[in-house]
Amino acid sequence: MPLVQSAGGVCWKKRKIIENTPLRISLILAGVIYIALALSSVDVNWVRVQEGMGRGLAFLGSFLQPDFFSRSAEIFEGILESITMTVVATAVGIILSIPVGVGAAGNIAPFPVYFICRSIITVSRTFPEVIIAIFFVAMFGFGALAGMLTLTFATIGFLAKLLADDIEDIDPVQTEAIRSTGAGFFQILTWSVQPQVMPRLIGLSVYRLDINFRESAVIGIVGAGGIGATLNTSIDRYEYDTTAAILIIIIVIVMCAEYASGIIRKRLQ
Amino acid sequence: MLILENLIMKYGSGDLALNGVSLRFDKGEIVALIGPSGAGKSTLIRCVNRLVEPTSGSIDVNGKNIASLKGTELRRARRKIGMIFQEYALVERLTVMENILSGRLGYMGFWKSWFRKFSSGDVAKALNLLERVGLSEHFDKRADALSGGQRQRVGIARALLQEPDLLLVDEPTASLDPKTARQIMRLIKELCSERNLLAVINLHDVGLAKMFSDRIIGLRKGRVVFDDTPDELNDTILTEIYGEEDWSGSADKKKVSAQVREHKHMESMDYALAND
């Protein structure tokens, strides 16, 4: 009912998303009731919370006195291993994700190739890093190799998908123009597609480097090497001051990576 | 030199974009293709270099049937057909020089083109063309730093660097102001007569078509309805091509149509209120 005749003249009202009033109100009510029921079903053990509060506070308190030194050798080794894992996995991941991403772009790849590449991406994106890490640890044993493979695999899914979506969004006229000069497929790829997607690909790669570093801390907990392993050991030993030191180092490194990637992405375009 | 015979192009939806077009073009002709949106102008010129696949019919360029070519053969044929686009179609993030030199891609291998290893002959030709279209000092700029008219000049130079036998030109002036549009049309005409090139040009602007072409072809619903010199184009024929309209250029009719609009507007108001 966009127009309504009233005493003062013609009136205009915005269309509602759901026009049927009873239906609209009952849907809102149903939503509210569901949230209320869901909240009441969460069972909170208040005694346990009280007990845990102290432990939580001790954990947070240790951040005031982080201990960088008593385990400095292990921390240094862990950080170094994490950085190595991250850099190698990101580099290999980028190299592998480019062909997969190009193949998964519906506007330039023939259907069978498109289907295969999209499947690879879906598989890689379906499993969280931790699950993949557990799988690779089972296959290759504890250590950095499992971690590197995990991060490489995750990087392929992430970068290839975003690259493929980006290629599907390119300006088709620029590609048409290069094709009309008699250029071959790979010339079209490097002369029209690449210039259009390159800045974003570099930006995403730097972003993925930063994600991979953070992930290396998580997958280390399930045995895939790096700083995560050191972190896990310190928690198991209740050495929260060392834990705090490790977390602070991770935060600082991630912040530096974030800052650097910001600068790099601004430089592009 | 370009002969189209019974060209038919049917889209997946079943719409006929071209409904049996047969045309013959000679070297050195400047031919304007006019017609309403959706008449098949763009499809017609894109069929010639097979950016669009015709459903049936033959396309003969210098005695070779383009319609049946595949792979390398098709690419060889394409490099002798230059194309100039409506929105310039430059690769925005590449430099002016790279855009112009991309006209040579069909003549070189992948690795040479990857490393931008163009022969000194190609570079010299590119610089000459750049000077000819008046952009010498801009050769190292990125394409997206240029104005519309300048971009179209780069587009023209790229097409000519292919050393084509014919030029396909798709609405070259649609995004340009009237003055730049005239300059660009004049440049295309001059370059074609210097090289004795055939140019097939899609144009929305009938005035420009009359001004710059030797021959005008009118398309309507995928069929040729007019094919003659610009002098023969009159109001009756324009009506046949585009449909009923006042072609005289005076504004009297506007008053009438404004009144009609007003009336229709009132009616639709009543309708909206009645349906409330």
Coordinates of C-alpha atoms in Angstrom, one line a residue:
Chain A
M1 CA 0.0 0.0 0.0
P2 CA 2.3 2.7 -1.2
L3 CA -0.4 5.4 -1.4
V4 CA -3.1 6.2 1.2
Q5 CA -5.9 8.7 0.8
S6 CA -6.5 10.6 4.0
A7 CA -8.2 13.8 5.1
G8 CA -5.0 15.8 4.7
G9 CA -4.3 14.5 1.1
V10 CA -2.3 11.7 -0.3
C11 CA 0.0 9.9 2.1
W12 CA 2.9 7.5 1.3
K13 CA 4.2 4.7 3.4
K14 CA 7.2 2.5 3.0
R15 CA 6.4 -1.1 2.0
K16 CA 6.9 -3.6 4.8
I17 CA 9.2 -6.6 4.0
I18 CA 6.4 -9.0 5.1
E19 CA 3.1 -7.4 4.1
N20 CA 0.8 -9.8 6.0
T21 CA 0.4 -8.1 9.5
P22 CA -0.6 -11.2 11.6
L23 CA 2.2 -13.2 10.0
R24 CA 4.8 -10.5 10.6
I25 CA 3.8 -10.1 14.3
S26 CA 3.8 -13.9 15.0
L27 CA 7.2 -14.3 13.4
I28 CA 8.6 -11.6 15.7
L29 CA 7.0 -13.2 18.7
A30 CA 8.3 -16.7 17.8
G31 CA 11.8 -15.3 17.5
V32 CA 11.6 -13.6 20.9
I33 CA 10.2 -16.7 22.6
Y34 CA 12.9 -18.9 21.0
I35 CA 15.7 -16.7 22.3
A36 CA 14.1 -16.7 25.8
L37 CA 13.8 -20.5 25.9
A38 CA 17.3 -21.0 24.5
L39 CA 18.8 -18.7 27.2
S40 CA 16.9 -20.5 30.0
S41 CA 18.2 -23.9 28.7
V42 CA 21.8 -22.9 29.3
D43 CA 22.8 -24.6 32.6
V44 CA 25.1 -22.4 34.6
N45 CA 26.9 -24.0 37.6
W46 CA 27.4 -21.0 39.8
V47 CA 29.6 -22.8 42.3
R48 CA 31.9 -23.8 39.6
V49 CA 32.0 -20.3 38.2
Q50 CA 33.0 -18.9 41.6
E51 CA 35.8 -21.5 41.9
G52 CA 37.0 -20.8 38.3
M53 CA 37.0 -17.0 38.9
G54 CA 40.1 -17.3 41.1
R55 CA 41.9 -19.3 38.5
G56 CA 40.9 -16.9 35.7
L57 CA 42.1 -14.0 37.8
A58 CA 45.4 -15.7 38.4
F59 CA 45.7 -16.2 34.6
L60 CA 45.0 -12.5 33.9
G61 CA 47.2 -11.4 36.9
S62 CA 50.2 -13.2 35.4
F63 CA 49.9 -10.8 32.4
L64 CA 51.1 -8.1 34.8
Q65 CA 54.3 -10.1 35.4
P66 CA 55.0 -11.9 32.2
D67 CA 58.1 -14.1 32.4
F68 CA 60.0 -13.9 29.2
F69 CA 63.2 -15.3 30.6
S70 CA 63.0 -18.6 32.5
R71 CA 61.8 -20.4 29.2
S72 CA 63.4 -18.0 26.8
A73 CA 65.2 -20.7 24.7
E74 CA 61.9 -22.6 24.2
I75 CA 60.0 -19.5 23.4
F76 CA 62.6 -18.3 20.9
E77 CA 62.7 -21.7 19.2
G78 CA 58.9 -21.9 19.1
I79 CA 58.5 -18.4 17.6
L80 CA 61.2 -19.1 15.0
E81 CA 59.5 -22.4 14.1
S82 CA 56.2 -20.7 13.8
I83 CA 57.6 -18.0 11.5
T84 CA 59.3 -20.5 9.3
M85 CA 56.1 -22.6 9.1
T86 CA 54.1 -19.5 8.3
V87 CA 56.3 -18.1 5.6
V88 CA 56.9 -21.4 3.8
A89 CA 53.2 -22.4 4.0
T90 CA 52.1 -19.0 2.8
A91 CA 54.5 -19.0 -0.1
V92 CA 53.7 -22.5 -1.2
G93 CA 50.0 -21.9 -0.7
I94 CA 50.0 -18.8 -2.9
I95 CA 51.8 -20.6 -5.7
L96 CA 49.4 -23.5 -5.6
S97 CA 46.3 -21.4 -5.1
I98 CA 46.9 -19.4 -8.3
P99 CA 46.2 -22.2 -10.8
V100 CA 43.3 -23.5 -8.6
G101 CA 41.8 -19.9 -8.4
V102 CA 42.1 -19.4 -12.2
G103 CA 40.5 -22.8 -12.8
A104 CA 37.7 -22.0 -10.4
A105 CA 36.7 -18.8 -12.2
G106 CA 33.6 -19.6 -14.1
N107 CA 34.1 -16.8 -16.7
I108 CA 37.5 -18.2 -18.0
A109 CA 37.6 -21.9 -17.1
P110 CA 35.7 -24.6 -19.0
F111 CA 33.1 -26.4 -16.8
P112 CA 35.0 -29.7 -15.9
V113 CA 38.0 -27.6 -14.7
Y114 CA 35.8 -25.2 -12.9
F115 CA 34.0 -28.1 -11.1
I116 CA 37.3 -29.8 -10.0
C117 CA 38.8 -26.5 -8.8
R118 CA 35.7 -25.5 -6.9
S119 CA 35.6 -28.9 -5.3
I120 CA 39.2 -28.5 -4.1
I121 CA 38.3 -25.1 -2.6
T122 CA 35.2 -26.5 -0.9
V123 CA 37.1 -29.4 0.7
S124 CA 39.8 -27.1 1.9
R125 CA 37.4 -24.6 3.3
T126 CA 35.0 -27.1 5.0
F127 CA 37.5 -28.3 7.6
P128 CA 38.8 -26.0 10.2
E129 CA 42.6 -25.8 10.5
V130 CA 42.6 -27.7 13.8
I131 CA 40.9 -30.8 12.3
I132 CA 43.3 -30.8 9.3
A133 CA 46.2 -30.4 11.7
I134 CA 45.1 -33.4 13.7
F135 CA 44.9 -35.4 10.5
F136 CA 48.4 -34.4 9.4
V137 CA 49.9 -35.0 12.8
A138 CA 48.4 -38.5 12.7
M139 CA 49.9 -39.0 9.2
F140 CA 53.4 -37.3 9.6
G141 CA 53.9 -37.3 13.4
F142 CA 54.3 -34.3 15.7
G143 CA 56.2 -31.2 14.5
A144 CA 56.5 -28.5 12.0
L145 CA 55.9 -30.5 8.9
A146 CA 52.3 -31.3 9.9
G147 CA 51.8 -27.6 10.7
M148 CA 53.2 -26.5 7.4
L149 CA 51.1 -28.8 5.4
T150 CA 48.0 -27.7 7.4
L151 CA 48.6 -24.1 6.7
T152 CA 49.4 -24.6 3.1
F153 CA 46.2 -26.6 2.6
A154 CA 44.1 -23.9 4.4
T155 CA 45.8 -21.1 2.4
I156 CA 44.9 -22.8 -0.9
G157 CA 41.2 -22.8 0.0
F158 CA 41.2 -19.3 1.2
L159 CA 43.2 -17.6 -1.5
A160 CA 41.9 -19.7 -4.4
K161 CA 38.3 -18.9 -3.5
L162 CA 38.9 -15.1 -3.2
L163 CA 41.0 -15.0 -6.3
A164 CA 38.4 -16.9 -8.3
D165 CA 35.6 -14.6 -7.1
D166 CA 37.8 -11.6 -8.0
I167 CA 38.5 -13.0 -11.5
E168 CA 34.7 -13.5 -12.0
D169 CA 34.2 -9.8 -11.2
I170 CA 36.8 -8.4 -13.7
D171 CA 35.7 -6.1 -16.5
P172 CA 34.9 -8.4 -19.4
V173 CA 35.4 -5.6 -22.0
Q174 CA 39.2 -5.4 -21.2
T175 CA 39.5 -9.1 -21.7
E176 CA 37.5 -8.8 -24.9
A177 CA 39.8 -6.1 -26.2
I178 CA 42.9 -8.3 -25.6
R179 CA 41.2 -11.3 -27.2
S180 CA 40.4 -9.2 -30.3
T181 CA 44.1 -8.6 -30.9
G182 CA 44.5 -12.3 -31.5
A183 CA 46.1 -13.0 -28.2
G184 CA 46.2 -16.6 -26.9
F185 CA 44.7 -17.8 -23.6
F186 CA 47.8 -17.3 -21.5
Q187 CA 48.4 -13.9 -23.0
I188 CA 44.8 -12.9 -22.2
L189 CA 45.4 -14.2 -18.7
T190 CA 48.7 -12.2 -18.1
W191 CA 47.7 -9.1 -20.1
S192 CA 44.1 -8.5 -19.0
V193 CA 43.2 -10.7 -16.0
Q194 CA 46.4 -10.4 -14.1
P195 CA 46.6 -6.6 -14.1
Q196 CA 43.0 -6.4 -12.9
V197 CA 43.4 -8.8 -10.0
M198 CA 47.0 -8.3 -8.9
P199 CA 46.7 -5.6 -6.3
R200 CA 44.0 -7.6 -4.5
L201 CA 45.9 -10.8 -4.8
I202 CA 48.9 -9.2 -3.1
G203 CA 46.7 -7.7 -0.4
L204 CA 45.0 -11.0 0.3
S205 CA 48.4 -12.8 0.4
V206 CA 49.7 -10.5 3.0
Y207 CA 46.5 -10.9 5.0
R208 CA 46.8 -14.6 4.8
L209 CA 50.4 -14.4 6.1
D210 CA 49.0 -12.8 9.2
I211 CA 46.2 -15.3 9.6
N212 CA 48.7 -18.2 9.1
F213 CA 50.9 -16.9 11.9
R214 CA 47.9 -16.7 14.3
E215 CA 46.7 -20.2 13.2
S216 CA 50.2 -21.6 13.8
A217 CA 49.7 -20.8 17.5
V218 CA 46.4 -22.7 17.5
I219 CA 47.4 -25.8 15.6
G220 CA 50.6 -26.1 17.7
I221 CA 48.3 -27.0 20.6
V222 CA 47.3 -30.3 18.7
G223 CA 50.9 -31.1 18.1
A224 CA 51.7 -29.4 14.8
G225 CA 54.8 -27.6 16.1
G226 CA 55.6 -24.0 16.4
I227 CA 54.9 -21.6 19.2
G228 CA 51.5 -23.3 19.9
A229 CA 53.4 -26.3 21.2
T230 CA 55.4 -24.1 23.6
L231 CA 52.2 -22.3 24.6
N232 CA 50.5 -25.6 25.3
T233 CA 53.4 -26.9 27.4
S234 CA 53.4 -23.8 29.6
I235 CA 49.6 -24.0 30.2
D236 CA 49.9 -27.7 31.1
R237 CA 52.6 -26.8 33.7
Y238 CA 50.5 -24.0 35.1
E239 CA 53.3 -21.6 34.2
Y240 CA 50.9 -18.8 33.4
D241 CA 53.6 -16.1 33.5
T242 CA 55.4 -17.8 30.6
T243 CA 52.0 -18.3 28.9
A244 CA 51.4 -14.6 29.2
A245 CA 54.9 -13.8 27.8
I246 CA 54.1 -16.0 24.8
L247 CA 50.7 -14.5 24.2
I248 CA 52.2 -11.0 24.4
I249 CA 54.8 -11.9 21.8
I250 CA 52.1 -13.3 19.5
I251 CA 50.1 -10.1 19.9
V252 CA 53.0 -7.9 19.1
I253 CA 54.0 -9.9 16.0
V254 CA 50.4 -10.0 14.8
M255 CA 50.1 -6.2 15.3
C256 CA 53.4 -5.7 13.4
A257 CA 52.1 -7.9 10.6
E258 CA 48.8 -6.0 10.5
Y259 CA 50.5 -2.7 10.4
A260 CA 52.9 -3.8 7.6
S261 CA 50.1 -5.3 5.5
G262 CA 48.1 -2.0 5.9
I263 CA 51.1 -0.1 4.5
I264 CA 51.6 -2.6 1.6
R265 CA 47.9 -2.6 0.7
K266 CA 47.9 1.2 0.6
R267 CA 50.9 1.3 -1.6
L268 CA 49.1 -0.9 -4.2
Q269 CA 46.2 0.2 -6.3
Chain B
M1 CA 37.1 -7.6 -49.0
L2 CA 34.5 -8.3 -46.3
I3 CA 31.5 -10.3 -47.4
L4 CA 28.8 -11.4 -45.0
E5 CA 26.3 -13.9 -46.3
N6 CA 23.0 -14.8 -44.7
L7 CA 24.4 -14.2 -41.2
I8 CA 22.1 -15.5 -38.5
M9 CA 22.7 -15.1 -34.8
K10 CA 20.2 -16.6 -32.4
Y11 CA 20.7 -16.2 -28.6
G12 CA 20.0 -19.0 -26.2
S13 CA 16.7 -17.3 -25.3
G14 CA 15.6 -17.8 -28.9
D15 CA 15.9 -14.1 -29.8
L16 CA 17.2 -13.5 -33.2
A17 CA 19.9 -10.8 -33.0
L18 CA 20.7 -11.1 -36.7
N19 CA 18.1 -12.4 -39.1
G20 CA 19.9 -13.2 -42.4
V21 CA 22.3 -10.3 -42.9
S22 CA 24.1 -10.2 -46.3
L23 CA 26.5 -7.4 -46.9
R24 CA 29.6 -6.6 -49.0
F25 CA 32.2 -4.1 -48.1
D26 CA 35.2 -2.8 -50.1
K27 CA 38.6 -1.6 -49.1
G28 CA 38.8 2.0 -48.0
E29 CA 35.1 2.4 -47.2
I30 CA 33.9 4.1 -44.1
V31 CA 30.6 2.5 -43.3
A32 CA 28.3 3.6 -40.5
L33 CA 25.9 1.1 -38.9
I34 CA 22.9 2.7 -37.4
G35 CA 19.7 1.4 -35.7
P36 CA 17.9 1.3 -32.4
S37 CA 19.4 -0.4 -29.3
G38 CA 18.9 -4.2 -29.7
A39 CA 18.9 -4.0 -33.5
G40 CA 22.0 -6.2 -33.7
K41 CA 24.6 -3.6 -34.6
S42 CA 27.0 -4.7 -31.8
T43 CA 26.3 -8.4 -32.5
L44 CA 27.0 -7.9 -36.2
I45 CA 30.5 -6.4 -35.7
R46 CA 31.4 -8.9 -33.0
C47 CA 30.5 -11.7 -35.3
V48 CA 33.1 -10.5 -37.8
N49 CA 36.0 -11.2 -35.4
R50 CA 34.1 -14.0 -33.7
L51 CA 33.9 -12.4 -30.2
V52 CA 30.3 -13.6 -30.7
E53 CA 29.7 -16.9 -32.4
P54 CA 27.2 -16.6 -35.3
T55 CA 24.6 -19.4 -35.5
S56 CA 24.9 -19.7 -39.2
G57 CA 26.1 -17.9 -42.3
S58 CA 29.5 -17.1 -43.7
I59 CA 32.0 -14.3 -43.0
D60 CA 34.5 -13.8 -45.7
V61 CA 37.6 -11.6 -45.1
N62 CA 40.0 -11.5 -48.1
G63 CA 38.7 -14.8 -49.4
K64 CA 39.0 -16.6 -46.0
N65 CA 35.8 -17.8 -44.3
I66 CA 36.3 -16.6 -40.7
A67 CA 33.1 -18.5 -39.5
S68 CA 34.8 -21.9 -39.8
L69 CA 38.1 -21.1 -38.2
K70 CA 39.3 -22.6 -34.9
G71 CA 42.2 -22.1 -32.4
T72 CA 45.4 -20.7 -33.8
E73 CA 43.8 -20.1 -37.2
L74 CA 41.2 -17.9 -35.6
R75 CA 43.8 -16.0 -33.6
R76 CA 45.8 -15.4 -36.8
A77 CA 42.6 -14.0 -38.5
R78 CA 41.8 -11.8 -35.5
R79 CA 45.1 -10.0 -35.5
K80 CA 44.3 -8.7 -39.0
I81 CA 41.0 -7.3 -37.7
G82 CA 41.4 -4.2 -35.4
M83 CA 38.6 -3.3 -33.0
I84 CA 37.9 -0.1 -31.2
F85 CA 35.4 -0.1 -28.3
Q86 CA 32.8 2.0 -26.7
E87 CA 34.2 2.3 -23.3
Y88 CA 37.8 2.3 -24.7
A89 CA 38.4 -1.1 -23.2
L90 CA 42.0 -0.3 -22.2
V91 CA 43.6 -2.4 -19.5
E92 CA 43.3 0.2 -16.9
R93 CA 46.3 -0.7 -14.7
L94 CA 48.7 -1.0 -17.6
T95 CA 50.6 1.9 -19.1
V96 CA 49.7 3.7 -22.3
M97 CA 52.7 2.0 -24.0
E98 CA 51.7 -1.5 -22.8
N99 CA 48.1 -0.9 -24.0
I100 CA 49.3 0.1 -27.5
L101 CA 51.8 -2.7 -27.7
S102 CA 49.2 -5.2 -26.8
G103 CA 48.1 -4.8 -30.4
R104 CA 51.2 -7.0 -31.2
L105 CA 50.2 -9.9 -28.9
G106 CA 48.9 -12.0 -31.8
Y107 CA 52.3 -11.8 -33.5
M108 CA 54.4 -13.0 -30.6
G109 CA 54.9 -15.9 -28.3
F110 CA 53.7 -16.1 -24.7
W111 CA 57.1 -15.7 -22.9
K112 CA 58.2 -12.8 -25.0
S113 CA 54.9 -11.0 -24.2
W114 CA 55.3 -12.0 -20.5
F115 CA 58.7 -10.3 -20.3
R116 CA 57.5 -7.4 -22.5
K117 CA 60.2 -8.1 -25.0
F118 CA 58.9 -6.3 -28.1
S119 CA 61.0 -6.0 -31.2
S120 CA 62.5 -2.5 -31.8
G121 CA 60.4 -2.4 -35.0
D122 CA 57.2 -2.8 -32.9
V123 CA 58.3 -0.2 -30.4
A124 CA 59.1 2.3 -33.2
K125 CA 55.8 1.7 -34.8
A126 CA 54.0 2.2 -31.5
L127 CA 55.9 5.5 -30.9
N128 CA 54.9 6.7 -34.4
L129 CA 51.3 5.9 -33.8
L130 CA 51.4 7.5 -30.4
E131 CA 52.7 10.7 -32.0
R132 CA 50.1 10.4 -34.8
V133 CA 47.2 10.3 -32.2
G134 CA 48.9 13.1 -30.2
L135 CA 49.8 11.3 -27.0
S136 CA 53.6 11.3 -27.2
E137 CA 54.3 12.7 -23.8
H138 CA 51.8 10.3 -22.1
F139 CA 53.5 7.1 -23.1
D140 CA 54.5 6.1 -19.6
K141 CA 51.2 7.0 -17.8
R142 CA 48.8 4.5 -16.6
A143 CA 45.7 4.2 -18.8
D144 CA 43.4 5.1 -16.0
A145 CA 45.1 8.5 -15.6
L146 CA 43.9 9.6 -19.0
S147 CA 40.8 11.5 -20.1
G148 CA 38.1 9.9 -22.2
G149 CA 39.3 11.3 -25.5
Q150 CA 42.9 10.4 -24.7
R151 CA 41.9 6.8 -23.8
Q152 CA 40.0 6.4 -27.1
R153 CA 43.1 7.6 -28.9
V154 CA 45.1 4.9 -27.2
G155 CA 42.4 2.4 -28.2
I156 CA 42.7 3.5 -31.8
A157 CA 46.5 3.3 -31.7
R158 CA 46.3 -0.3 -30.3
A159 CA 43.9 -1.4 -33.1
L160 CA 46.2 0.1 -35.8
L161 CA 49.3 -1.4 -34.4
Q162 CA 47.8 -4.8 -35.3
E163 CA 48.3 -3.6 -38.9
P164 CA 44.8 -4.7 -39.7
D165 CA 43.0 -5.1 -43.0
L166 CA 39.8 -3.7 -41.5
L167 CA 38.6 -1.9 -38.5
L168 CA 35.5 -2.7 -36.4
V169 CA 34.4 0.2 -34.4
D170 CA 31.8 -0.1 -31.7
E171 CA 30.1 3.2 -30.6
P172 CA 33.5 5.0 -30.4
T173 CA 31.9 8.3 -29.3
A174 CA 29.1 7.1 -26.9
S175 CA 31.1 8.2 -23.8
L176 CA 32.5 11.4 -25.2
D177 CA 31.4 15.0 -25.4
P178 CA 30.3 16.3 -28.8
K179 CA 33.6 18.1 -29.6
T180 CA 35.8 15.2 -28.6
A181 CA 33.4 12.9 -30.4
R182 CA 33.9 14.8 -33.7
Q183 CA 37.7 14.9 -33.2
I184 CA 37.8 11.1 -32.6
M185 CA 35.6 10.4 -35.7
R186 CA 37.8 12.7 -37.8
L187 CA 40.9 10.9 -36.5
I188 CA 39.5 7.5 -37.4
K189 CA 38.5 8.7 -40.8
E190 CA 41.9 10.2 -41.5
L191 CA 43.8 7.2 -40.3
C192 CA 41.6 4.9 -42.4
S193 CA 42.0 6.9 -45.6
E194 CA 45.8 7.1 -45.0
R195 CA 45.9 3.3 -44.9
N196 CA 43.1 2.6 -47.3
L197 CA 41.3 0.7 -44.5
L198 CA 37.8 -0.5 -44.4
A199 CA 36.0 0.7 -41.2
V200 CA 32.6 -0.6 -40.0
I201 CA 31.4 1.8 -37.4
N202 CA 28.4 1.4 -35.0
L203 CA 26.9 4.8 -34.3
H204 CA 24.0 6.0 -32.2
D205 CA 24.4 9.5 -33.4
V206 CA 22.8 9.8 -36.9
G207 CA 24.3 13.3 -37.3
L208 CA 27.9 11.9 -36.9
A209 CA 27.1 9.0 -39.2
K210 CA 26.0 11.4 -42.0
M211 CA 29.0 13.6 -41.3
F212 CA 31.8 11.1 -41.4
S213 CA 30.7 8.0 -43.4
D214 CA 30.7 7.2 -47.1
R215 CA 27.9 4.7 -46.7
I216 CA 25.2 4.1 -44.1
I217 CA 23.6 0.8 -43.2
G218 CA 20.3 0.8 -41.2
L219 CA 19.5 -2.2 -39.1
R220 CA 16.2 -3.0 -37.5
K221 CA 15.4 -6.2 -35.6
G222 CA 18.4 -8.0 -37.1
R223 CA 17.7 -7.1 -40.7
V224 CA 19.2 -4.6 -43.1
V225 CA 16.5 -2.0 -43.9
F226 CA 18.7 0.7 -45.5
D227 CA 22.0 0.6 -47.4
D228 CA 23.0 3.7 -49.3
T229 CA 25.0 6.9 -49.2
P230 CA 24.3 9.4 -46.4
D231 CA 22.5 11.7 -48.7
E232 CA 19.7 9.2 -49.3
L233 CA 18.9 9.0 -45.6
N234 CA 15.7 11.0 -45.0
D235 CA 12.9 11.2 -42.3
T236 CA 10.9 8.4 -43.9
I237 CA 13.8 6.0 -43.7
L238 CA 14.7 7.1 -40.2
T239 CA 11.2 6.3 -39.2
E240 CA 11.5 2.9 -40.8
I241 CA 14.8 2.2 -38.9
Y242 CA 13.9 3.7 -35.5
G243 CA 10.1 3.9 -35.4
E244 CA 7.8 6.9 -35.4
E245 CA 9.3 10.1 -34.1
D246 CA 9.6 13.7 -35.1
W247 CA 12.9 14.0 -37.0
S248 CA 12.5 17.7 -37.9
G249 CA 14.4 18.9 -34.9
S250 CA 11.9 21.6 -33.8
A251 CA 10.4 21.4 -30.3
D252 CA 6.7 21.9 -31.1
K253 CA 6.0 18.3 -30.5
K254 CA 7.5 18.4 -27.1
K255 CA 4.6 20.5 -25.8
V256 CA 2.1 18.0 -27.0
S257 CA 3.9 15.0 -25.6
A258 CA 4.3 16.8 -22.2
Q259 CA 0.5 17.2 -22.1
V260 CA 0.1 13.6 -22.9
R261 CA 2.4 12.6 -20.1
E262 CA 0.6 14.8 -17.6
H263 CA -2.7 13.2 -18.5
K264 CA -1.2 9.7 -18.2
H265 CA 0.3 10.6 -14.8
M266 CA -3.1 11.6 -13.4
E267 CA -4.6 8.4 -14.7
S268 CA -2.0 6.3 -13.0
M269 CA -2.6 8.2 -9.7
D270 CA -6.3 7.4 -9.8
Y271 CA -5.4 3.8 -10.5
A272 CA -3.1 3.6 -7.5
L273 CA -5.7 5.0 -5.2
A274 CA -8.4 2.8 -6.5
N275 CA -6.2 -0.3 -5.8
D276 CA -5.4 0.7 -2.3

